[in-house]
Amino acid sequence: MFIYKQPKNIRLPKYFLLVFGMVLLFSPQMAIPQIPASGLVANYPFNGNTNDVSGNSNNGSITGGVALTTDRFGRTDSAYVFDGTGEITIPDATSLRPANAISVVAWVFLTDTATWPNVVCKSHSLSDPFHSYILGTDNWSTNTQWAFAVSNGGAGSLGYTDEPSGVGMNQWIFLVGTYDGAYVKIYMNGLLVKKEPKTGAIGYTSSSLRIGSAGSGANFNGKIDDVLIYDRALSDCEISQIYNIDQPAALTVTSNVTNVTCFGGNDGAIDLTPSGGIENGCLSFDGVNDMVNIGATDRASDSFTMEAWFKPWGPHEVDPESISGFDGTLGQKYLFGPVNGIANATAGVSVGTNGISVYEHGTGYMPAVAVYAASITNDWNHVAVVYDNKTPLIYH
């Protein structure tokens, strides 16, 4: 592997293009993720009780058939099991009434859909729209889909989104519902699976918050754990961060996450058709002019990782490793495009069925600074390019 020190700062790319794949960008030092503290209004780890540990004292009380049980790590008395008759009730509070945005998070283990299983519900009234916000199953689809909904408080204002892949019985599922003032979204196991447009402030009454029920005849059968409520819409990165908390220790809230960084402000602008079973799960590029511009704000520099699954359709030009020249201008199939950084060089990754190359583009140069020249199948492949203090390494 060719190793060198580039005198200028190296930045993450602004574009990815030309091939077929899923793209992930990471900060270099990956540690155990922690719960984002910003906007957290309720946190129920269910470690032996129904207390809210967010600091807002939104503590719950048990009614009916609810008991402590083992959680997804096998720890005793660390989750609650619901028998279809009980619920955990939390009194109404100002902190439980986010007006313009919200996120509801829970781990669930559903065992029966005979009733209308609901996970978290802030009721509104006994008539339309019924709920202020609710995470549970979609009763209009015979309880076979997870759904999240919010309402403005008026009749007919309940706007919901449901996922298409099924509830997943007798297994732990990570659910997140968000509302950001523009869309209602639902995530399963860290991935966005559906979104629907929705606007307006959320409407409320003094009704209680319920966990495991949305009222009579809408009770949960199975286990629920680690319920979180935020007064803002969590980002995709934050949702993935929470999902990947998989260590057998209590979830830790921190306002200063030092080793995991979500670089915001880089949503892509695309003109492509998503493909695959998960909405926005992967993108197909035509190799001619398709691209995604992920913006230029908050990009990591000098030490970072570019990672992706990709499926190449043909070869790219393999250039020799160098620290000078303009080899990256012709014959490349860029997974990440190295746009001229002017003051700082920008890194990019070109892939093909004949190898992987890392290019850097700055004023007066665009060389291949690291090259993996070997045959690659035209099936799904994984690549990670790790920059450590301006030095790139290719992992395939």
mmCIF file of C-alpha atoms in Angstrom:
data_model
loop_
_atom_site.group_PDB
_atom_site.id
_atom_site.type_symbol
_atom_site.label_atom_id
_atom_site.label_comp_id
_atom_site.label_asym_id
_atom_site.label_seq_id
_atom_site.Cartn_x
_atom_site.Cartn_y
_atom_site.Cartn_z
ATOM 1 C CA MET A 1 0.000 0.000 0.000
ATOM 2 C CA PHE A 2 1.376 3.405 -0.988
ATOM 3 C CA ILE A 3 1.515 5.758 2.013
ATOM 4 C CA TYR A 4 2.408 9.435 2.018
ATOM 5 C CA LYS A 5 1.691 12.718 3.762
ATOM 6 C CA GLN A 6 -0.305 15.284 1.818
ATOM 7 C CA PRO A 7 0.629 18.803 2.932
ATOM 8 C CA LYS A 8 -2.882 20.203 2.565
ATOM 9 C CA ASN A 9 -5.965 19.260 4.560
ATOM 10 C CA ILE A 10 -7.970 16.386 3.087
ATOM 11 C CA ARG A 11 -11.760 16.729 3.054
ATOM 12 C CA LEU A 12 -14.651 14.338 2.561
ATOM 13 C CA PRO A 13 -16.099 14.454 -0.974
ATOM 14 C CA LYS A 14 -19.113 16.456 -2.038
ATOM 15 C CA TYR A 15 -20.497 13.949 -4.549
ATOM 16 C CA PHE A 16 -21.035 10.260 -5.051
ATOM 17 C CA LEU A 17 -21.985 8.969 -8.482
ATOM 18 C CA LEU A 18 -21.868 6.501 -11.365
ATOM 19 C CA VAL A 19 -22.249 3.115 -9.626
ATOM 20 C CA PHE A 20 -24.900 1.129 -7.806
ATOM 21 C CA GLY A 21 -24.716 0.976 -4.033
ATOM 22 C CA MET A 22 -25.415 2.118 -0.530
ATOM 23 C CA VAL A 23 -23.227 4.860 0.922
ATOM 24 C CA LEU A 24 -22.220 5.521 4.523
ATOM 25 C CA LEU A 25 -19.884 8.232 5.826
ATOM 26 C CA PHE A 26 -18.264 7.959 9.234
ATOM 27 C CA SER A 27 -16.023 9.888 11.555
ATOM 28 C CA PRO A 28 -12.867 7.835 12.171
ATOM 29 C CA GLN A 29 -12.996 6.961 15.847
ATOM 30 C CA MET A 30 -16.005 4.698 16.281
ATOM 31 C CA ALA A 31 -16.963 3.928 19.879
ATOM 32 C CA ILE A 32 -20.099 2.594 21.537
ATOM 33 C CA PRO A 33 -22.861 5.011 20.498
ATOM 34 C CA GLN A 34 -24.795 6.910 23.135
ATOM 35 C CA ILE A 35 -28.265 8.397 23.301
ATOM 36 C CA PRO A 36 -28.413 11.990 22.020
ATOM 37 C CA ALA A 37 -29.416 14.223 24.924
ATOM 38 C CA SER A 38 -30.590 17.233 22.916
ATOM 39 C CA GLY A 39 -34.373 17.476 23.028
ATOM 40 C CA LEU A 40 -34.860 14.343 25.152
ATOM 41 C CA VAL A 41 -38.065 14.766 27.173
ATOM 42 C CA ALA A 42 -38.636 11.194 28.381
ATOM 43 C CA ASN A 43 -36.396 8.138 28.767
ATOM 44 C CA TYR A 44 -37.749 4.816 30.027
ATOM 45 C CA PRO A 45 -34.955 2.193 30.246
ATOM 46 C CA PHE A 46 -37.309 -0.019 32.335
ATOM 47 C CA ASN A 47 -34.468 -1.175 34.568
ATOM 48 C CA GLY A 48 -36.640 -2.537 37.348
ATOM 49 C CA ASN A 49 -39.218 0.269 37.288
ATOM 50 C CA THR A 50 -41.200 2.676 35.107
ATOM 51 C CA ASN A 51 -39.243 5.799 36.038
ATOM 52 C CA ASP A 52 -38.302 8.472 33.526
ATOM 53 C CA VAL A 53 -34.534 9.046 33.794
ATOM 54 C CA SER A 54 -34.434 12.065 31.457
ATOM 55 C CA GLY A 55 -34.645 14.446 34.412
ATOM 56 C CA ASN A 56 -38.203 15.535 33.565
ATOM 57 C CA SER A 57 -39.852 13.194 36.117
ATOM 58 C CA ASN A 58 -42.419 11.835 33.664
ATOM 59 C CA ASN A 59 -42.686 8.643 35.719
ATOM 60 C CA GLY A 60 -45.191 5.949 34.853
ATOM 61 C CA SER A 61 -47.545 3.680 36.779
ATOM 62 C CA ILE A 62 -48.700 0.175 35.871
ATOM 63 C CA THR A 63 -52.307 -0.827 35.296
ATOM 64 C CA GLY A 64 -53.382 -4.396 34.497
ATOM 65 C CA GLY A 65 -51.262 -7.187 33.043
ATOM 66 C CA VAL A 66 -47.770 -5.674 32.878
ATOM 67 C CA ALA A 67 -44.720 -7.270 34.507
ATOM 68 C CA LEU A 68 -40.936 -7.033 34.456
ATOM 69 C CA THR A 69 -39.143 -9.500 32.186
ATOM 70 C CA THR A 70 -35.838 -10.130 30.405
ATOM 71 C CA ASP A 71 -34.680 -7.648 27.776
ATOM 72 C CA ARG A 72 -33.057 -8.279 24.374
ATOM 73 C CA PHE A 73 -29.706 -8.913 26.105
ATOM 74 C CA GLY A 74 -31.161 -11.540 28.444
ATOM 75 C CA ARG A 75 -30.978 -9.302 31.515
ATOM 76 C CA THR A 76 -33.673 -9.956 34.088
ATOM 77 C CA ASP A 77 -36.120 -7.229 35.161
ATOM 78 C CA SER A 78 -34.945 -4.919 32.367
ATOM 79 C CA ALA A 79 -38.009 -4.725 30.101
ATOM 80 C CA TYR A 80 -41.775 -5.044 30.501
ATOM 81 C CA VAL A 81 -44.056 -7.740 29.122
ATOM 82 C CA PHE A 82 -47.670 -6.843 28.307
ATOM 83 C CA ASP A 83 -50.421 -9.483 28.226
ATOM 84 C CA GLY A 84 -52.922 -7.522 26.129
ATOM 85 C CA THR A 85 -54.841 -6.077 29.072
ATOM 86 C CA GLY A 86 -52.434 -3.666 30.756
ATOM 87 C CA GLU A 87 -50.562 -0.443 30.178
ATOM 88 C CA ILE A 88 -48.061 1.988 31.670
ATOM 89 C CA THR A 89 -49.661 5.397 32.192
ATOM 90 C CA ILE A 90 -47.793 8.701 32.454
ATOM 91 C CA PRO A 91 -49.677 11.851 33.515
ATOM 92 C CA ASP A 92 -49.939 14.698 31.031
ATOM 93 C CA ALA A 93 -47.076 17.195 31.178
ATOM 94 C CA THR A 94 -45.928 20.156 29.125
ATOM 95 C CA SER A 95 -42.718 18.333 28.227
ATOM 96 C CA LEU A 96 -44.776 15.535 26.634
ATOM 97 C CA ARG A 97 -46.434 17.991 24.244
ATOM 98 C CA PRO A 98 -43.843 18.840 21.565
ATOM 99 C CA ALA A 99 -45.515 21.312 19.232
ATOM 100 C CA ASN A 100 -43.664 21.356 15.934
ATOM 101 C CA ALA A 101 -41.526 18.205 15.879
ATOM 102 C CA ILE A 102 -41.255 14.909 17.738
ATOM 103 C CA SER A 103 -39.498 11.535 17.799
ATOM 104 C CA VAL A 104 -40.786 8.401 19.514
ATOM 105 C CA VAL A 105 -38.366 5.489 19.952
ATOM 106 C CA ALA A 106 -38.910 1.951 21.292
ATOM 107 C CA TRP A 107 -37.649 -1.616 21.164
ATOM 108 C CA VAL A 108 -40.564 -4.055 20.801
ATOM 109 C CA PHE A 109 -41.110 -7.822 20.760
ATOM 110 C CA LEU A 110 -44.622 -8.467 19.448
ATOM 111 C CA THR A 111 -46.244 -11.851 20.074
ATOM 112 C CA ASP A 112 -49.876 -11.348 19.001
ATOM 113 C CA THR A 113 -51.828 -9.051 16.688
ATOM 114 C CA ALA A 114 -55.311 -10.175 17.714
ATOM 115 C CA THR A 115 -55.908 -6.791 19.347
ATOM 116 C CA TRP A 116 -54.688 -3.475 17.937
ATOM 117 C CA PRO A 117 -51.158 -3.436 19.397
ATOM 118 C CA ASN A 118 -49.943 0.049 20.264
ATOM 119 C CA VAL A 119 -46.543 0.902 21.679
ATOM 120 C CA VAL A 120 -46.663 4.585 22.661
ATOM 121 C CA CYS A 121 -49.742 6.797 22.474
ATOM 122 C CA LYS A 122 -50.570 10.348 23.568
ATOM 123 C CA SER A 123 -54.345 10.317 23.295
ATOM 124 C CA HIS A 124 -56.301 13.353 22.150
ATOM 125 C CA SER A 125 -60.001 12.523 22.458
ATOM 126 C CA LEU A 126 -62.573 9.747 22.115
ATOM 127 C CA SER A 127 -63.474 10.922 18.620
ATOM 128 C CA ASP A 128 -61.579 11.944 15.495
ATOM 129 C CA PRO A 129 -58.586 12.561 15.511
ATOM 130 C CA PHE A 130 -58.321 10.271 18.592
ATOM 131 C CA HIS A 131 -54.556 10.726 19.098
ATOM 132 C CA SER A 132 -51.989 13.512 19.269
ATOM 133 C CA TYR A 133 -49.192 11.074 18.406
ATOM 134 C CA ILE A 134 -49.093 7.301 18.279
ATOM 135 C CA LEU A 135 -46.579 4.558 17.457
ATOM 136 C CA GLY A 136 -48.065 1.108 16.928
ATOM 137 C CA THR A 137 -49.658 -1.093 14.294
ATOM 138 C CA ASP A 138 -51.897 0.129 11.500
ATOM 139 C CA ASN A 139 -55.391 -1.120 12.341
ATOM 140 C CA TRP A 140 -56.528 -0.362 8.785
ATOM 141 C CA SER A 141 -54.131 -3.049 7.556
ATOM 142 C CA THR A 142 -55.251 -5.732 10.033
ATOM 143 C CA ASN A 143 -52.320 -4.926 12.346
ATOM 144 C CA THR A 144 -49.752 -6.236 9.873
ATOM 145 C CA GLN A 145 -47.774 -2.996 9.539
ATOM 146 C CA TRP A 146 -46.011 -0.699 11.981
ATOM 147 C CA ALA A 147 -47.201 2.893 11.782
ATOM 148 C CA PHE A 148 -46.550 6.324 13.268
ATOM 149 C CA ALA A 149 -49.015 9.207 13.245
ATOM 150 C CA VAL A 150 -49.482 12.754 14.506
ATOM 151 C CA SER A 151 -52.545 15.016 14.413
ATOM 152 C CA ASN A 152 -53.227 18.746 14.510
ATOM 153 C CA GLY A 153 -56.119 18.178 16.908
ATOM 154 C CA GLY A 154 -58.922 18.587 14.384
ATOM 155 C CA ALA A 155 -61.147 15.969 12.786
ATOM 156 C CA GLY A 156 -59.442 14.291 9.852
ATOM 157 C CA SER A 157 -56.019 15.686 10.764
ATOM 158 C CA LEU A 158 -54.367 12.422 11.823
ATOM 159 C CA GLY A 159 -51.513 12.005 9.361
ATOM 160 C CA TYR A 160 -49.716 8.675 9.473
ATOM 161 C CA THR A 161 -47.132 6.605 7.659
ATOM 162 C CA ASP A 162 -46.845 2.826 7.774
ATOM 163 C CA GLU A 163 -44.085 0.486 6.684
ATOM 164 C CA PRO A 164 -44.610 -2.117 3.935
ATOM 165 C CA SER A 165 -42.537 -5.061 5.134
ATOM 166 C CA GLY A 166 -44.589 -6.460 8.037
ATOM 167 C CA VAL A 167 -44.397 -6.278 11.811
ATOM 168 C CA GLY A 168 -41.895 -9.108 12.373
ATOM 169 C CA MET A 169 -43.464 -11.331 15.023
ATOM 170 C CA ASN A 170 -41.560 -12.881 17.942
ATOM 171 C CA GLN A 171 -38.367 -10.900 17.451
ATOM 172 C CA TRP A 172 -36.925 -7.669 18.779
ATOM 173 C CA ILE A 173 -37.641 -4.749 16.428
ATOM 174 C CA PHE A 174 -36.287 -1.215 16.782
ATOM 175 C CA LEU A 175 -38.996 1.337 15.928
ATOM 176 C CA VAL A 176 -38.722 5.096 15.495
ATOM 177 C CA GLY A 177 -41.406 7.534 14.420
ATOM 178 C CA THR A 178 -40.502 11.150 13.655
ATOM 179 C CA TYR A 179 -42.277 14.329 12.609
ATOM 180 C CA ASP A 180 -40.324 17.408 11.490
ATOM 181 C CA GLY A 181 -43.103 19.745 10.388
ATOM 182 C CA ALA A 182 -42.888 18.506 6.807
ATOM 183 C CA TYR A 183 -42.950 14.692 6.928
ATOM 184 C CA VAL A 184 -44.122 11.873 9.160
ATOM 185 C CA LYS A 185 -41.526 9.089 8.993
ATOM 186 C CA ILE A 186 -41.157 5.581 10.358
ATOM 187 C CA TYR A 187 -37.912 3.644 10.768
ATOM 188 C CA MET A 188 -37.328 -0.059 11.434
ATOM 189 C CA ASN A 189 -34.018 -1.368 12.743
ATOM 190 C CA GLY A 190 -32.267 1.896 11.961
ATOM 191 C CA LEU A 191 -33.555 2.313 8.384
ATOM 192 C CA LEU A 192 -36.145 4.700 6.990
ATOM 193 C CA VAL A 193 -38.903 2.560 5.503
ATOM 194 C CA LYS A 194 -41.686 5.068 4.773
ATOM 195 C CA LYS A 195 -42.514 8.756 4.923
ATOM 196 C CA GLU A 196 -45.581 10.839 4.139
ATOM 197 C CA PRO A 197 -46.006 14.628 3.861
ATOM 198 C CA LYS A 198 -47.586 16.331 6.860
ATOM 199 C CA THR A 199 -47.543 19.920 8.120
ATOM 200 C CA GLY A 200 -48.833 21.937 11.058
ATOM 201 C CA ALA A 201 -48.407 21.955 14.811
ATOM 202 C CA ILE A 202 -49.389 18.902 16.862
ATOM 203 C CA GLY A 203 -52.634 19.373 18.812
ATOM 204 C CA TYR A 204 -53.064 18.244 22.428
ATOM 205 C CA THR A 205 -55.502 17.762 25.275
ATOM 206 C CA SER A 206 -54.758 16.831 28.888
ATOM 207 C CA SER A 207 -54.946 13.084 28.159
ATOM 208 C CA SER A 208 -52.252 10.816 29.573
ATOM 209 C CA LEU A 209 -49.353 9.254 27.716
ATOM 210 C CA ARG A 210 -49.689 5.474 27.448
ATOM 211 C CA ILE A 211 -47.092 2.785 26.812
ATOM 212 C CA GLY A 212 -48.500 -0.553 25.658
ATOM 213 C CA SER A 213 -51.971 0.731 24.868
ATOM 214 C CA ALA A 214 -54.016 3.316 23.005
ATOM 215 C CA GLY A 215 -57.108 2.687 25.102
ATOM 216 C CA SER A 216 -59.628 -0.116 25.428
ATOM 217 C CA GLY A 217 -59.170 -2.837 22.805
ATOM 218 C CA ALA A 218 -55.846 -1.458 21.561
ATOM 219 C CA ASN A 219 -53.363 -3.172 23.850
ATOM 220 C CA PHE A 220 -49.922 -4.613 23.210
ATOM 221 C CA ASN A 221 -49.018 -8.300 23.531
ATOM 222 C CA GLY A 222 -45.286 -8.841 24.032
ATOM 223 C CA LYS A 223 -42.297 -6.921 25.355
ATOM 224 C CA ILE A 224 -41.430 -3.218 25.217
ATOM 225 C CA ASP A 225 -38.137 -1.644 26.263
ATOM 226 C CA ASP A 226 -36.019 1.519 26.064
ATOM 227 C CA VAL A 227 -38.730 4.028 25.168
ATOM 228 C CA LEU A 228 -37.492 7.529 24.286
ATOM 229 C CA ILE A 229 -39.403 10.694 23.391
ATOM 230 C CA TYR A 230 -37.785 13.802 21.876
ATOM 231 C CA ASP A 231 -39.194 17.237 21.156
ATOM 232 C CA ARG A 232 -37.416 17.265 17.791
ATOM 233 C CA ALA A 233 -37.003 14.984 14.788
ATOM 234 C CA LEU A 234 -33.952 12.771 15.151
ATOM 235 C CA SER A 235 -31.677 12.597 12.120
ATOM 236 C CA ASP A 236 -31.025 9.377 10.210
ATOM 237 C CA CYS A 237 -27.531 9.349 11.687
ATOM 238 C CA GLU A 238 -28.817 9.715 15.259
ATOM 239 C CA ILE A 239 -31.358 6.935 14.741
ATOM 240 C CA SER A 240 -28.622 4.636 13.474
ATOM 241 C CA GLN A 241 -26.518 5.697 16.446
ATOM 242 C CA ILE A 242 -29.225 4.678 18.943
ATOM 243 C CA TYR A 243 -29.950 1.431 17.080
ATOM 244 C CA ASN A 244 -26.312 0.397 17.329
ATOM 245 C CA ILE A 245 -26.237 0.638 21.097
ATOM 246 C CA ASP A 246 -25.910 -3.113 21.551
ATOM 247 C CA GLN A 247 -23.788 -3.503 24.662
ATOM 248 C CA PRO A 248 -25.294 -5.240 27.735
ATOM 249 C CA ALA A 249 -25.114 -2.132 29.883
ATOM 250 C CA ALA A 250 -27.617 0.579 30.685
ATOM 251 C CA LEU A 251 -28.182 3.107 27.925
ATOM 252 C CA THR A 252 -26.145 6.200 28.714
ATOM 253 C CA VAL A 253 -27.327 9.719 28.003
ATOM 254 C CA THR A 254 -24.650 12.251 27.194
ATOM 255 C CA SER A 255 -24.661 15.797 25.901
ATOM 256 C CA ASN A 256 -21.061 15.467 24.741
ATOM 257 C CA VAL A 257 -20.632 12.438 22.506
ATOM 258 C CA THR A 258 -16.895 12.541 21.859
ATOM 259 C CA ASN A 259 -16.193 9.538 19.654
ATOM 260 C CA VAL A 260 -19.196 9.397 17.338
ATOM 261 C CA THR A 261 -19.918 12.371 15.112
ATOM 262 C CA CYS A 262 -22.955 12.870 12.889
ATOM 263 C CA PHE A 263 -22.122 15.420 10.223
ATOM 264 C CA GLY A 264 -25.413 17.224 9.576
ATOM 265 C CA GLY A 265 -26.511 19.455 6.738
ATOM 266 C CA ASN A 266 -25.479 16.981 4.052
ATOM 267 C CA ASP A 267 -28.781 15.655 2.753
ATOM 268 C CA GLY A 268 -28.439 14.725 -0.905
ATOM 269 C CA ALA A 269 -30.237 16.253 -3.869
ATOM 270 C CA ILE A 270 -30.982 13.449 -6.337
ATOM 271 C CA ASP A 271 -32.784 12.779 -9.576
ATOM 272 C CA LEU A 272 -32.834 8.990 -9.371
ATOM 273 C CA THR A 273 -35.200 6.122 -8.654
ATOM 274 C CA PRO A 274 -34.653 4.283 -5.336
ATOM 275 C CA SER A 275 -34.574 0.503 -5.647
ATOM 276 C CA GLY A 276 -34.742 -2.408 -3.240
ATOM 277 C CA GLY A 277 -37.167 -3.421 -0.504
ATOM 278 C CA ILE A 278 -36.347 -0.522 1.827
ATOM 279 C CA GLU A 279 -37.269 3.007 0.787
ATOM 280 C CA ASN A 280 -34.065 4.869 -0.129
ATOM 281 C CA GLY A 281 -32.144 1.673 0.624
ATOM 282 C CA CYS A 282 -29.971 1.902 -2.486
ATOM 283 C CA LEU A 283 -29.681 3.914 -5.689
ATOM 284 C CA SER A 284 -29.079 2.883 -9.289
ATOM 285 C CA PHE A 285 -26.781 5.171 -11.325
ATOM 286 C CA ASP A 286 -26.582 5.142 -15.142
ATOM 287 C CA GLY A 287 -22.807 5.710 -15.400
ATOM 288 C CA VAL A 288 -23.330 8.769 -17.595
ATOM 289 C CA ASN A 289 -24.675 11.760 -15.694
ATOM 290 C CA ASP A 290 -26.406 10.514 -12.533
ATOM 291 C CA MET A 291 -25.103 11.887 -9.263
ATOM 292 C CA VAL A 292 -25.990 12.884 -5.718
ATOM 293 C CA ASN A 293 -24.722 16.190 -4.331
ATOM 294 C CA ILE A 294 -24.415 15.833 -0.552
ATOM 295 C CA GLY A 295 -23.346 19.411 0.077
ATOM 296 C CA ALA A 296 -20.209 20.952 1.456
ATOM 297 C CA THR A 297 -21.095 21.742 5.075
ATOM 298 C CA ASP A 298 -19.664 20.021 8.140
ATOM 299 C CA ARG A 299 -17.382 17.676 6.237
ATOM 300 C CA ALA A 300 -14.718 15.819 8.187
ATOM 301 C CA SER A 301 -11.067 16.420 7.344
ATOM 302 C CA ASP A 302 -7.695 14.648 7.602
ATOM 303 C CA SER A 303 -9.022 11.604 9.538
ATOM 304 C CA PHE A 304 -12.276 10.004 8.403
ATOM 305 C CA THR A 305 -13.756 6.927 6.721
ATOM 306 C CA MET A 306 -15.630 6.604 3.424
ATOM 307 C CA GLU A 307 -17.577 3.355 3.310
ATOM 308 C CA ALA A 308 -20.043 1.849 0.847
ATOM 309 C CA TRP A 309 -21.605 -1.253 -0.636
ATOM 310 C CA PHE A 310 -21.436 -1.058 -4.421
ATOM 311 C CA LYS A 311 -22.142 -3.163 -7.497
ATOM 312 C CA PRO A 312 -19.856 -2.205 -10.431
ATOM 313 C CA TRP A 313 -20.996 -2.661 -14.021
ATOM 314 C CA GLY A 314 -17.612 -2.463 -15.744
ATOM 315 C CA PRO A 315 -13.929 -1.560 -15.414
ATOM 316 C CA HIS A 316 -12.398 1.803 -14.617
ATOM 317 C CA GLU A 317 -8.967 3.090 -15.608
ATOM 318 C CA VAL A 318 -6.280 1.919 -13.173
ATOM 319 C CA ASP A 319 -3.539 4.525 -12.737
ATOM 320 C CA PRO A 320 -0.221 4.072 -10.905
ATOM 321 C CA GLU A 321 0.087 5.452 -7.394
ATOM 322 C CA SER A 322 1.535 8.953 -7.388
ATOM 323 C CA ILE A 323 1.479 12.256 -5.533
ATOM 324 C CA SER A 324 1.316 14.426 -8.655
ATOM 325 C CA GLY A 325 -0.350 14.613 -12.039
ATOM 326 C CA PHE A 326 -3.942 14.604 -13.319
ATOM 327 C CA ASP A 327 -4.633 10.886 -13.830
ATOM 328 C CA GLY A 328 -8.001 11.142 -12.099
ATOM 329 C CA THR A 329 -9.573 13.216 -14.851
ATOM 330 C CA LEU A 330 -10.142 10.408 -17.381
ATOM 331 C CA GLY A 331 -11.599 6.901 -17.328
ATOM 332 C CA GLN A 332 -12.790 6.874 -13.722
ATOM 333 C CA LYS A 333 -16.043 5.581 -12.225
ATOM 334 C CA TYR A 334 -16.308 7.616 -9.051
ATOM 335 C CA LEU A 335 -18.211 6.217 -6.116
ATOM 336 C CA PHE A 336 -17.227 9.396 -4.264
ATOM 337 C CA GLY A 337 -16.287 12.298 -6.535
ATOM 338 C CA PRO A 338 -13.180 14.355 -5.653
ATOM 339 C CA VAL A 339 -14.282 17.900 -6.463
ATOM 340 C CA ASN A 340 -11.443 20.440 -6.479
ATOM 341 C CA GLY A 341 -11.036 21.580 -2.902
ATOM 342 C CA ILE A 342 -9.054 24.736 -3.887
ATOM 343 C CA ALA A 343 -7.670 25.556 -0.412
ATOM 344 C CA ASN A 344 -7.942 21.924 0.686
ATOM 345 C CA ALA A 345 -7.675 18.733 -1.325
ATOM 346 C CA THR A 346 -10.824 16.605 -1.603
ATOM 347 C CA ALA A 347 -10.670 12.811 -1.540
ATOM 348 C CA GLY A 348 -12.587 10.553 -3.913
ATOM 349 C CA VAL A 349 -12.937 6.838 -4.640
ATOM 350 C CA SER A 350 -13.159 5.284 -8.118
ATOM 351 C CA VAL A 351 -14.333 1.670 -8.466
ATOM 352 C CA GLY A 352 -14.650 -0.883 -11.238
ATOM 353 C CA THR A 353 -14.532 -4.595 -11.879
ATOM 354 C CA ASN A 354 -10.732 -4.259 -12.061
ATOM 355 C CA GLY A 355 -10.040 -2.497 -8.776
ATOM 356 C CA ILE A 356 -10.412 0.463 -6.437
ATOM 357 C CA SER A 357 -8.452 3.740 -6.479
ATOM 358 C CA VAL A 358 -8.324 6.748 -4.171
ATOM 359 C CA TYR A 359 -7.802 10.135 -5.823
ATOM 360 C CA GLU A 360 -7.175 13.546 -4.323
ATOM 361 C CA HIS A 361 -8.158 16.710 -6.160
ATOM 362 C CA GLY A 362 -6.577 20.019 -5.306
ATOM 363 C CA THR A 363 -5.214 22.996 -7.192
ATOM 364 C CA GLY A 364 -2.747 21.664 -9.754
ATOM 365 C CA TYR A 365 -3.056 17.948 -9.052
ATOM 366 C CA MET A 366 -5.442 14.950 -9.153
ATOM 367 C CA PRO A 367 -3.358 11.775 -8.678
ATOM 368 C CA ALA A 368 -4.197 8.231 -7.585
ATOM 369 C CA VAL A 369 -2.751 8.245 -4.074
ATOM 370 C CA ALA A 370 -3.771 4.662 -3.218
ATOM 371 C CA VAL A 371 -4.594 1.804 -5.624
ATOM 372 C CA TYR A 372 -6.043 -1.689 -5.204
ATOM 373 C CA ALA A 373 -5.525 -3.254 -8.647
ATOM 374 C CA ALA A 374 -7.338 -6.593 -8.562
ATOM 375 C CA SER A 375 -10.391 -8.222 -10.070
ATOM 376 C CA ILE A 376 -13.715 -7.419 -8.390
ATOM 377 C CA THR A 377 -16.932 -9.300 -9.116
ATOM 378 C CA ASN A 378 -19.858 -7.434 -10.626
ATOM 379 C CA ASP A 379 -21.899 -8.388 -7.573
ATOM 380 C CA TRP A 380 -22.241 -6.555 -4.256
ATOM 381 C CA ASN A 381 -18.871 -5.508 -2.817
ATOM 382 C CA HIS A 382 -17.902 -3.567 0.282
ATOM 383 C CA VAL A 383 -15.173 -0.931 0.419
ATOM 384 C CA ALA A 384 -13.873 1.258 3.226
ATOM 385 C CA VAL A 385 -11.265 3.947 2.633
ATOM 386 C CA VAL A 386 -9.784 5.019 5.945
ATOM 387 C CA TYR A 387 -7.872 8.283 6.188
ATOM 388 C CA ASP A 388 -5.623 8.492 9.237
ATOM 389 C CA ASN A 389 -3.986 11.919 9.493
ATOM 390 C CA LYS A 390 -4.144 12.445 5.710
ATOM 391 C CA THR A 391 -2.935 8.907 4.899
ATOM 392 C CA PRO A 392 -5.418 6.684 2.964
ATOM 393 C CA LEU A 393 -5.788 2.915 3.310
ATOM 394 C CA ILE A 394 -8.156 0.767 1.221
ATOM 395 C CA TYR A 395 -10.114 -2.127 2.792
ATOM 396 C CA HIS A 396 -12.088 -4.478 0.543
#
